[in-house]
Tab-separated table of C-alpha atoms in Angstrom:
chain	number	residue	atom	x	y	z
I	1	UNK	CA	-4.347	14.541	31.241
I	2	UNK	CA	-2.101	11.574	29.595
I	3	UNK	CA	-3.471	10.062	26.574
I	4	UNK	CA	-4.241	6.146	26.456
I	5	UNK	CA	-1.552	4.143	24.969
I	6	UNK	CA	-2.356	2.779	21.353
I	7	UNK	CA	-0.961	-0.974	21.261
I	8	UNK	CA	0.118	-3.631	18.391
I	9	UNK	CA	-1.421	-6.808	19.291
I	10	UNK	CA	-1.266	-8.671	15.851
I	11	UNK	CA	0.581	-8.764	12.623
I	12	UNK	CA	0.072	-10.474	9.223
I	13	UNK	CA	2.424	-10.269	6.337
I	14	UNK	CA	2.556	-11.604	2.814
I	15	UNK	CA	6.036	-10.371	1.262
I	16	UNK	CA	8.909	-11.357	-1.072
I	17	UNK	CA	10.814	-12.880	1.648
I	18	UNK	CA	8.022	-15.053	3.027
I	19	UNK	CA	4.326	-15.427	3.624
I	20	UNK	CA	4.179	-15.062	7.473
I	21	UNK	CA	5.863	-12.518	9.524
I	22	UNK	CA	7.888	-14.773	11.056
I	23	UNK	CA	9.389	-15.969	8.135
I	24	UNK	CA	9.870	-12.585	6.809
I	25	UNK	CA	11.883	-11.429	9.899
I	26	UNK	CA	13.934	-14.510	9.800
I	27	UNK	CA	15.118	-13.683	6.089
I	28	UNK	CA	15.606	-10.016	7.074
I	29	UNK	CA	17.847	-10.842	10.070
I	30	UNK	CA	19.640	-13.609	7.880
I	31	UNK	CA	20.293	-10.849	5.112
I	32	UNK	CA	18.450	-12.683	2.417
I	33	UNK	CA	17.274	-11.074	-0.653
I	34	UNK	CA	13.851	-11.779	-1.973
I	35	UNK	CA	14.361	-10.392	-5.335
I	36	UNK	CA	14.419	-12.286	-8.608
I	37	UNK	CA	13.366	-12.639	-12.167
I	38	UNK	CA	10.045	-11.150	-12.999
I	39	UNK	CA	7.363	-13.576	-13.439
I	40	UNK	CA	4.031	-11.858	-13.010
I	41	UNK	CA	4.431	-10.593	-16.594
I	42	UNK	CA	6.969	-10.708	-19.334
I	43	UNK	CA	9.577	-7.764	-18.803
I	44	UNK	CA	11.510	-8.641	-21.679
I	45	UNK	CA	10.893	-5.372	-23.593
I	46	UNK	CA	11.885	-3.407	-20.437
I	47	UNK	CA	15.166	-2.446	-19.070
I	48	UNK	CA	14.048	-3.588	-15.590
I	49	UNK	CA	13.194	-7.238	-15.635
I	50	UNK	CA	13.502	-8.052	-11.859
I	51	UNK	CA	11.289	-7.821	-9.058
I	52	UNK	CA	10.376	-8.581	-5.364
I	53	UNK	CA	7.486	-11.052	-5.827
I	54	UNK	CA	5.441	-12.574	-3.249
I	55	UNK	CA	5.726	-16.326	-4.043
I	56	UNK	CA	3.813	-19.072	-3.591
I	57	UNK	CA	0.817	-17.127	-2.438
I	58	UNK	CA	-2.305	-19.128	-2.453
I	59	UNK	CA	-5.488	-16.794	-1.478
I	60	UNK	CA	-7.549	-20.036	-1.360
I	61	UNK	CA	-6.207	-20.810	1.968
I	62	UNK	CA	-7.827	-17.805	3.455
I	63	UNK	CA	-10.545	-17.086	1.305
I	64	UNK	CA	-13.453	-19.109	-0.908
I	65	UNK	CA	-12.723	-19.548	-4.204
I	66	UNK	CA	-15.852	-17.204	-5.557
I	67	UNK	CA	-14.466	-14.516	-3.223
I	68	UNK	CA	-10.793	-14.790	-4.969
I	69	UNK	CA	-12.186	-14.405	-8.704
I	70	UNK	CA	-13.835	-11.238	-7.650
I	71	UNK	CA	-10.753	-9.544	-6.072
I	72	UNK	CA	-7.739	-8.212	-7.416
I	73	UNK	CA	-4.464	-9.290	-6.281
I	74	UNK	CA	-4.031	-6.545	-3.907
I	75	UNK	CA	-6.985	-7.085	-2.043
I	76	UNK	CA	-6.313	-11.038	-1.748
I	77	UNK	CA	-3.123	-10.028	0.013
I	78	UNK	CA	-4.716	-7.196	2.177
I	79	UNK	CA	-7.493	-9.880	3.295
I	80	UNK	CA	-5.199	-12.843	3.867
I	81	UNK	CA	-2.778	-10.688	5.798
I	82	UNK	CA	-5.587	-9.169	7.974
I	83	UNK	CA	-6.647	-12.593	8.801
I	84	UNK	CA	-3.265	-13.689	10.048
I	85	UNK	CA	-3.163	-10.443	12.054
I	86	UNK	CA	-6.722	-11.139	13.528
I	87	UNK	CA	-5.449	-14.996	14.242
I	88	UNK	CA	-2.122	-13.643	16.058
I	89	UNK	CA	-4.016	-11.073	18.172
I	90	UNK	CA	-6.763	-13.655	18.995
I	91	UNK	CA	-9.249	-11.135	18.246
I	92	UNK	CA	-12.810	-12.002	17.710
I	93	UNK	CA	-15.360	-9.747	15.998
I	94	UNK	CA	-18.440	-9.794	17.954
I	95	UNK	CA	-21.981	-8.307	16.730
I	96	UNK	CA	-21.688	-6.303	19.878
I	97	UNK	CA	-18.280	-4.765	19.331
I	98	UNK	CA	-18.200	-4.655	15.486
I	99	UNK	CA	-19.112	-0.978	15.315
I	100	UNK	CA	-16.383	-0.205	17.642
I	101	UNK	CA	-13.728	-1.634	15.040
I	102	UNK	CA	-12.417	-0.175	12.079
I	103	UNK	CA	-10.294	-0.268	8.874
I	104	UNK	CA	-7.839	2.131	7.180
I	105	UNK	CA	-5.523	0.824	4.652
I	106	UNK	CA	-2.978	2.382	2.652
I	107	UNK	CA	-2.105	1.567	-1.148
I	108	UNK	CA	-0.750	3.408	-4.398
I	109	UNK	CA	-2.313	2.097	-7.226
I	110	UNK	CA	-4.939	-0.386	-6.561
I	111	UNK	CA	-5.497	-3.105	-9.220
I	112	UNK	CA	-3.120	-2.083	-11.810
I	113	UNK	CA	-2.751	-5.395	-13.357
I	114	UNK	CA	-6.370	-5.921	-13.540
I	115	UNK	CA	-6.743	-2.571	-14.975
I	116	UNK	CA	-4.233	-3.458	-17.898
I	117	UNK	CA	-6.106	-6.550	-18.503
I	118	UNK	CA	-9.510	-4.720	-18.575
I	119	UNK	CA	-8.275	-2.260	-21.275
I	120	UNK	CA	-6.758	-5.160	-23.310
I	121	UNK	CA	-10.310	-6.666	-23.292
I	122	UNK	CA	-11.880	-3.685	-24.104
I	123	UNK	CA	-9.561	-2.667	-26.942
I	124	UNK	CA	-9.328	-6.642	-28.354
I	125	UNK	CA	-13.066	-7.817	-27.811
I	126	UNK	CA	-15.238	-4.702	-26.882
I	127	UNK	CA	-16.311	-2.790	-23.978
I	128	UNK	CA	-19.539	-5.226	-23.232
I	129	UNK	CA	-16.772	-8.153	-22.496
I	130	UNK	CA	-15.182	-6.444	-19.611
I	131	UNK	CA	-15.872	-8.265	-16.184
I	132	UNK	CA	-18.696	-7.088	-14.318
I	133	UNK	CA	-16.223	-7.239	-11.449
I	134	UNK	CA	-13.833	-4.700	-13.041
I	135	UNK	CA	-14.858	-1.770	-11.205
I	136	UNK	CA	-15.101	-3.127	-7.825
I	137	UNK	CA	-11.794	-5.050	-8.449
I	138	UNK	CA	-9.537	-2.080	-9.142
I	139	UNK	CA	-10.589	0.417	-6.947
I	140	UNK	CA	-8.012	1.364	-4.472
I	141	UNK	CA	-10.606	1.385	-1.512
I	142	UNK	CA	-11.553	-2.193	-2.092
I	143	UNK	CA	-9.089	-3.767	-0.121
I	144	UNK	CA	-10.290	-2.044	2.977
I	145	UNK	CA	-14.040	-2.551	2.204
I	146	UNK	CA	-13.252	-6.239	1.548
I	147	UNK	CA	-11.494	-6.770	5.025
I	148	UNK	CA	-14.462	-4.746	6.663
I	149	UNK	CA	-16.794	-6.988	4.672
I	150	UNK	CA	-15.344	-10.658	5.093
I	151	UNK	CA	-14.343	-10.139	8.825
I	152	UNK	CA	-17.635	-8.387	9.657
I	153	UNK	CA	-16.001	-5.181	10.952
I	154	UNK	CA	-18.712	-2.163	10.844
I	155	UNK	CA	-16.760	0.703	12.174
I	156	UNK	CA	-14.727	3.632	10.780
I	157	UNK	CA	-13.427	2.580	7.464
I	158	UNK	CA	-11.041	4.454	5.021
I	159	UNK	CA	-8.358	4.399	2.422
I	160	UNK	CA	-5.134	6.327	2.031
I	161	UNK	CA	-3.767	6.801	-1.499
I	162	UNK	CA	-0.507	8.890	-0.857
I	163	UNK	CA	2.060	6.896	-3.063
I	164	UNK	CA	4.870	5.403	-1.087
I	165	UNK	CA	3.678	6.983	2.161
I	166	UNK	CA	0.368	5.656	1.831
I	167	UNK	CA	0.584	2.862	4.607
I	168	UNK	CA	2.532	4.778	7.095
I	169	UNK	CA	-0.120	7.448	6.710
I	170	UNK	CA	-2.729	4.783	7.003
I	171	UNK	CA	-1.408	3.505	10.360
I	172	UNK	CA	-0.858	6.943	11.521
I	173	UNK	CA	-4.558	7.813	10.962
I	174	UNK	CA	-5.679	4.944	12.708
I	175	UNK	CA	-3.565	5.981	15.562
I	176	UNK	CA	-5.727	9.211	15.446
I	177	UNK	CA	-8.974	7.333	15.120
I	178	UNK	CA	-8.122	5.183	18.421
I	179	UNK	CA	-7.125	8.430	20.358
I	180	UNK	CA	-10.326	10.292	19.346
I	181	UNK	CA	-12.413	7.514	20.698
I	182	UNK	CA	-14.006	6.501	17.582
I	183	UNK	CA	-13.068	3.051	17.800
I	184	UNK	CA	-11.466	0.608	20.164
I	185	UNK	CA	-9.784	-1.485	17.505
I	186	UNK	CA	-8.349	-0.423	13.966
I	187	UNK	CA	-7.214	-2.947	11.544
I	188	UNK	CA	-4.590	-0.952	9.337
I	189	UNK	CA	-1.288	-1.450	7.200
I	190	UNK	CA	-0.831	-1.289	3.499
I	191	UNK	CA	-1.106	-3.362	0.299
I	192	UNK	CA	0.140	-3.265	-3.335
I	193	UNK	CA	0.312	-5.525	-6.189
I	194	UNK	CA	1.097	-3.499	-9.198
I	195	UNK	CA	3.627	-5.420	-11.110
I	196	UNK	CA	2.509	-5.173	-14.739
I	197	UNK	CA	3.365	-4.030	-18.262
I	198	UNK	CA	1.484	-0.708	-17.019
I	199	UNK	CA	3.445	0.046	-14.094
I	200	UNK	CA	7.043	-0.929	-15.735
I	201	UNK	CA	6.014	1.234	-18.766
I	202	UNK	CA	5.645	4.268	-16.432
I	203	UNK	CA	8.531	3.684	-13.993
I	204	UNK	CA	11.038	2.589	-16.693
I	205	UNK	CA	10.026	5.528	-19.198
I	206	UNK	CA	10.856	7.929	-16.028
I	207	UNK	CA	14.137	5.859	-15.365
I	208	UNK	CA	13.453	5.140	-11.836
I	209	UNK	CA	14.115	1.505	-11.449
I	210	UNK	CA	17.442	-0.497	-11.804
I	211	UNK	CA	18.701	-2.190	-14.556
I	212	UNK	CA	20.852	-4.609	-12.903
I	213	UNK	CA	19.048	-7.594	-13.939
I	214	UNK	CA	22.086	-10.053	-14.263
I	215	UNK	CA	22.188	-9.771	-10.159
I	216	UNK	CA	18.800	-9.518	-8.975
I	217	UNK	CA	19.907	-10.117	-5.201
I	218	UNK	CA	22.492	-7.280	-5.561
I	219	UNK	CA	20.314	-4.739	-7.332
I	220	UNK	CA	18.635	-3.328	-4.588
I	221	UNK	CA	21.577	-1.102	-2.641
I	222	UNK	CA	20.189	1.861	-0.621
I	223	UNK	CA	22.682	4.225	0.247
I	224	UNK	CA	25.616	2.643	-1.715
I	225	UNK	CA	27.227	4.898	-4.236
I	226	UNK	CA	26.214	2.362	-7.043
I	227	UNK	CA	22.748	2.236	-6.707
I	228	UNK	CA	20.851	2.709	-10.041
I	229	UNK	CA	17.157	2.772	-8.982
I	230	UNK	CA	14.606	0.960	-7.035
I	231	UNK	CA	13.504	-2.541	-7.549
I	232	UNK	CA	9.655	-3.082	-8.237
I	233	UNK	CA	7.821	-5.203	-5.560
I	234	UNK	CA	4.611	-6.161	-3.958
I	235	UNK	CA	3.234	-7.433	-0.649
I	236	UNK	CA	0.699	-6.803	2.067
I	237	UNK	CA	1.100	-6.168	5.811
I	238	UNK	CA	-1.571	-5.878	8.492
I	239	UNK	CA	-1.471	-4.542	12.100
I	240	UNK	CA	-3.978	-4.913	14.786
I	241	UNK	CA	-3.942	-1.607	16.742
I	242	UNK	CA	-6.068	-1.342	20.091
I	243	UNK	CA	-6.466	0.994	22.970
I	244	UNK	CA	-4.517	-0.304	25.893
I	245	UNK	CA	-7.601	-0.648	27.635
I	246	UNK	CA	-9.310	-2.641	25.172
I	247	UNK	CA	-6.182	-5.225	25.028
I	248	UNK	CA	-5.807	-5.283	28.579
I	249	UNK	CA	-9.595	-6.288	29.306
I	250	UNK	CA	-9.451	-9.006	26.953
I	251	UNK	CA	-5.976	-10.169	28.050
I	252	UNK	CA	-4.255	-9.705	24.760
I	253	UNK	CA	-0.430	-10.087	24.280
I	254	UNK	CA	0.624	-6.700	23.601
I	255	UNK	CA	3.865	-6.516	21.136
I	256	UNK	CA	4.721	-2.897	21.301
I	257	UNK	CA	3.097	0.598	21.320
I	258	UNK	CA	2.393	2.911	18.286
I	259	UNK	CA	3.304	6.234	20.050
I	260	UNK	CA	3.595	8.846	17.204
I	261	UNK	CA	2.934	10.037	13.722
I	262	UNK	CA	3.759	12.900	11.569
I	263	UNK	CA	2.973	14.047	7.943
I	264	UNK	CA	4.113	16.838	6.108
I	265	UNK	CA	4.274	18.093	2.236
I	266	UNK	CA	7.503	19.079	0.518
I	267	UNK	CA	5.192	21.389	-1.965
I	268	UNK	CA	8.007	21.081	-4.526
I	269	UNK	CA	7.837	18.735	-7.279
I	270	UNK	CA	5.645	15.897	-8.646
I	271	UNK	CA	8.452	13.040	-8.210
I	272	UNK	CA	11.671	14.572	-6.833
I	273	UNK	CA	12.160	15.135	-2.950
I	274	UNK	CA	13.265	18.756	-2.176
I	275	UNK	CA	16.977	18.941	-2.143
I	276	UNK	CA	17.167	20.201	1.652
I	277	UNK	CA	15.028	17.498	3.147
I	278	UNK	CA	12.989	19.908	4.576
I	279	UNK	CA	9.720	18.066	4.403
I	280	UNK	CA	11.248	14.699	5.484
I	281	UNK	CA	12.970	16.604	8.343
I	282	UNK	CA	9.514	18.042	9.693
I	283	UNK	CA	7.642	14.779	9.142
I	284	UNK	CA	10.449	13.022	11.436
I	285	UNK	CA	10.124	15.921	14.030
I	286	UNK	CA	6.489	15.863	14.041
I	287	UNK	CA	6.333	11.713	14.849
I	288	UNK	CA	8.779	12.385	17.536
I	289	UNK	CA	6.912	15.228	19.202
I	290	UNK	CA	3.691	13.279	18.863
I	291	UNK	CA	5.338	10.439	20.669
I	292	UNK	CA	6.521	12.798	23.525
I	293	UNK	CA	10.100	11.915	22.826
I	294	UNK	CA	13.379	13.682	21.694
I	295	UNK	CA	16.065	12.980	19.064
I	296	UNK	CA	17.949	11.364	22.201
I	297	UNK	CA	15.378	8.653	22.693
I	298	UNK	CA	15.624	7.105	19.127
I	299	UNK	CA	17.409	3.733	19.035
I	300	UNK	CA	16.917	2.743	15.230
I	301	UNK	CA	15.633	4.462	11.952
I	302	UNK	CA	14.003	2.188	9.680
I	303	UNK	CA	14.520	4.285	6.589
I	304	UNK	CA	12.537	4.963	3.428
I	305	UNK	CA	16.042	4.031	1.661
I	306	UNK	CA	14.528	3.206	-1.996
I	307	UNK	CA	17.980	2.940	-3.668
I	308	UNK	CA	17.617	6.005	-5.817
I	309	UNK	CA	20.410	8.462	-6.085
I	310	UNK	CA	18.371	11.637	-4.958
I	311	UNK	CA	16.089	9.799	-2.438
I	312	UNK	CA	18.798	8.051	-0.408
I	313	UNK	CA	21.004	11.615	-0.362
I	314	UNK	CA	18.172	13.699	0.604
I	315	UNK	CA	16.925	11.260	3.352
I	316	UNK	CA	20.311	11.289	4.751
I	317	UNK	CA	20.496	15.074	4.758
I	318	UNK	CA	17.112	14.958	6.434
I	319	UNK	CA	18.310	12.888	9.477
I	320	UNK	CA	21.408	14.684	9.902
I	321	UNK	CA	19.495	17.989	10.133
I	322	UNK	CA	17.409	16.970	12.521
I	323	UNK	CA	19.584	14.421	14.804
I	324	UNK	CA	22.609	16.563	14.342
I	325	UNK	CA	25.882	15.002	15.587
I	326	UNK	CA	23.762	12.052	17.019
I	327	UNK	CA	22.581	11.195	13.542
I	328	UNK	CA	25.972	9.362	13.228
I	329	UNK	CA	25.358	7.075	16.271
I	330	UNK	CA	21.828	5.798	15.090
I	331	UNK	CA	21.510	2.636	13.254
I	332	UNK	CA	19.760	3.286	10.057
I	333	UNK	CA	18.783	0.241	7.656
I	334	UNK	CA	16.770	-0.215	4.708
I	335	UNK	CA	14.063	-3.063	4.624
I	336	UNK	CA	14.189	-2.400	0.741
I	337	UNK	CA	17.728	-3.800	0.038
I	338	UNK	CA	15.820	-7.086	0.616
I	339	UNK	CA	12.653	-6.943	-0.769
I	340	UNK	CA	12.463	-4.039	-3.313
I	341	UNK	CA	10.151	-0.796	-3.102
I	342	UNK	CA	6.363	-2.131	-2.692
I	343	UNK	CA	5.209	1.593	-3.215
I	344	UNK	CA	2.151	1.746	-1.200
I	345	UNK	CA	2.622	-1.230	0.882
I	346	UNK	CA	6.252	-0.447	1.818
I	347	UNK	CA	5.511	1.430	5.226
I	348	UNK	CA	3.465	-1.497	6.535
I	349	UNK	CA	5.875	-4.006	5.534
I	350	UNK	CA	8.633	-2.203	7.212
I	351	UNK	CA	6.430	-1.977	10.333
I	352	UNK	CA	6.823	-5.905	10.872
I	353	UNK	CA	10.823	-5.379	11.191
I	354	UNK	CA	10.498	-2.469	13.336
I	355	UNK	CA	7.891	-4.078	15.747
I	356	UNK	CA	10.139	-7.262	15.824
I	357	UNK	CA	13.485	-5.254	16.665
I	358	UNK	CA	12.041	-4.140	19.700
I	359	UNK	CA	10.611	-7.415	20.677
I	360	UNK	CA	13.868	-9.471	20.128
I	361	UNK	CA	16.372	-6.550	20.501
I	362	UNK	CA	18.019	-6.727	17.022
I	363	UNK	CA	17.882	-4.761	13.956
I	364	UNK	CA	18.207	-5.984	10.322
I	365	UNK	CA	21.174	-4.951	7.936
I	366	UNK	CA	21.027	-2.996	4.724
I	367	UNK	CA	22.445	-5.633	2.242
I	368	UNK	CA	24.503	-4.707	-0.841
I	369	UNK	CA	26.359	-1.853	1.294
I	370	UNK	CA	29.629	-1.910	-0.483
I	371	UNK	CA	30.683	1.476	-1.969
I	372	UNK	CA	30.692	4.767	0.504
I	373	UNK	CA	28.804	7.461	-0.995
I	374	UNK	CA	30.096	10.752	0.406
I	375	UNK	CA	26.549	12.017	0.472
I	376	UNK	CA	25.196	9.115	2.248
I	377	UNK	CA	27.634	8.654	5.363
I	378	UNK	CA	25.702	7.287	8.296
I	379	UNK	CA	25.694	3.860	9.948
I	380	UNK	CA	23.531	1.990	7.558
I	381	UNK	CA	23.924	-1.329	9.503
I	382	UNK	CA	26.086	-2.742	6.239
I	383	UNK	CA	25.364	-6.302	5.433
I	384	UNK	CA	24.807	-8.103	8.808
I	385	UNK	CA	21.991	-7.739	11.665
I	386	UNK	CA	23.185	-6.168	14.897
I	387	UNK	CA	22.054	-7.282	18.229
I	388	UNK	CA	21.358	-4.147	20.315
I	389	UNK	CA	18.939	-2.713	22.949
I	390	UNK	CA	15.931	-1.093	21.167
I	391	UNK	CA	13.303	0.709	23.156
I	392	UNK	CA	12.226	3.483	20.584
I	393	UNK	CA	11.866	3.076	16.436
I	394	UNK	CA	11.357	5.796	13.882
I	395	UNK	CA	10.129	4.505	10.524
I	396	UNK	CA	10.253	6.826	7.514
I	397	UNK	CA	8.194	6.876	4.316
I	398	UNK	CA	8.292	9.660	1.445
I	399	UNK	CA	5.911	9.431	-1.459
I	400	UNK	CA	6.109	10.981	-5.050
I	401	UNK	CA	4.255	14.304	-4.917
I	402	UNK	CA	6.359	15.402	-1.777
I	403	UNK	CA	3.950	13.681	0.738
I	404	UNK	CA	5.884	12.405	3.798
I	405	UNK	CA	4.680	10.231	6.696
I	406	UNK	CA	6.577	8.919	9.684
I	407	UNK	CA	5.698	6.706	12.507
I	408	UNK	CA	7.247	5.960	16.216
I	409	UNK	CA	7.049	2.627	17.827
I	410	UNK	CA	7.952	2.285	21.316
I	411	UNK	CA	8.402	-0.738	23.850
I	412	UNK	CA	5.707	-1.179	25.933
I	413	UNK	CA	5.529	-1.017	29.366
């Protein structure tokens, strides 16, 4: 029996390129960088001093001031993006349907800056001076919890914490929940707001971040031979997923279909991907198989593309292993070239251009691509957007610990 389609009816997002999906998409198509000097903490003692920050974010536009004071920034971003997505979908939560609606989000760190602040307070003033809201602010599950509580969504609820693959994994799990018939609607995506001394300390000590501070807009350069590390970033993006029947019954505008999901593990190293790209390849293969399509059906790949030497080369190898000679004819671009790497939120943020590329038949570029790397020899849509027919998009996310998650978007018909 043919499975019911799972469709997307709304998106919301807060990004380094704008505080709405439309503003974000416009910046991506223009090849604009959202990376600049770091302001959320003083980076002067660190080799990386730039970031992709969400500028001019005012949670008070979406939340009561009392709520904002009791939420860490990653939760504020997630709830605000969820409200945007619900508005676009014109979905109303009613008492009768609330138990058939759920939430699954992905994030990597929870409230890192709040954790750092709480520890400073404990050391400097004593433990009893730590805020009573400290624990519910920092826990990774609180973004999903806050969305559920504020929107009145009482069904399936979960949080995925698989590093940089977290929000792709969350969207894939939400797809499975809908297929199982546990819910009719899932609010899903990811959020991250970890820019802090604590985060900088960890990533700089392992030499994962760029040191190209003098040229922030050119520092993130996925697949380019002179890439020297990723740019830390933050943001949130939320999708409204529905069963096709539920969306049609309420007269919703359908953007596209979420059609496939694959998840694997490298089982290799705490932070390095396995050189052959086997785990990444299998995750892509699973996602295509789950969507009922072949390598010949994929029109565009939104890459993980972090701008690190090892990751970009291994991802290229994995794509070539799966797609064979056709790999050279598939446009592959990295959203991170313009917004940096938002860790657990990255897959959800990249879902927005995946969806819009199908809706508008255009793919955004990989900016800052200047110097060819023999290990990265695919079509990375260098520097300029490309108009083309887009029916099927594969989106990749590969996280620390070798945890891989890939999803497939299709034009709805």
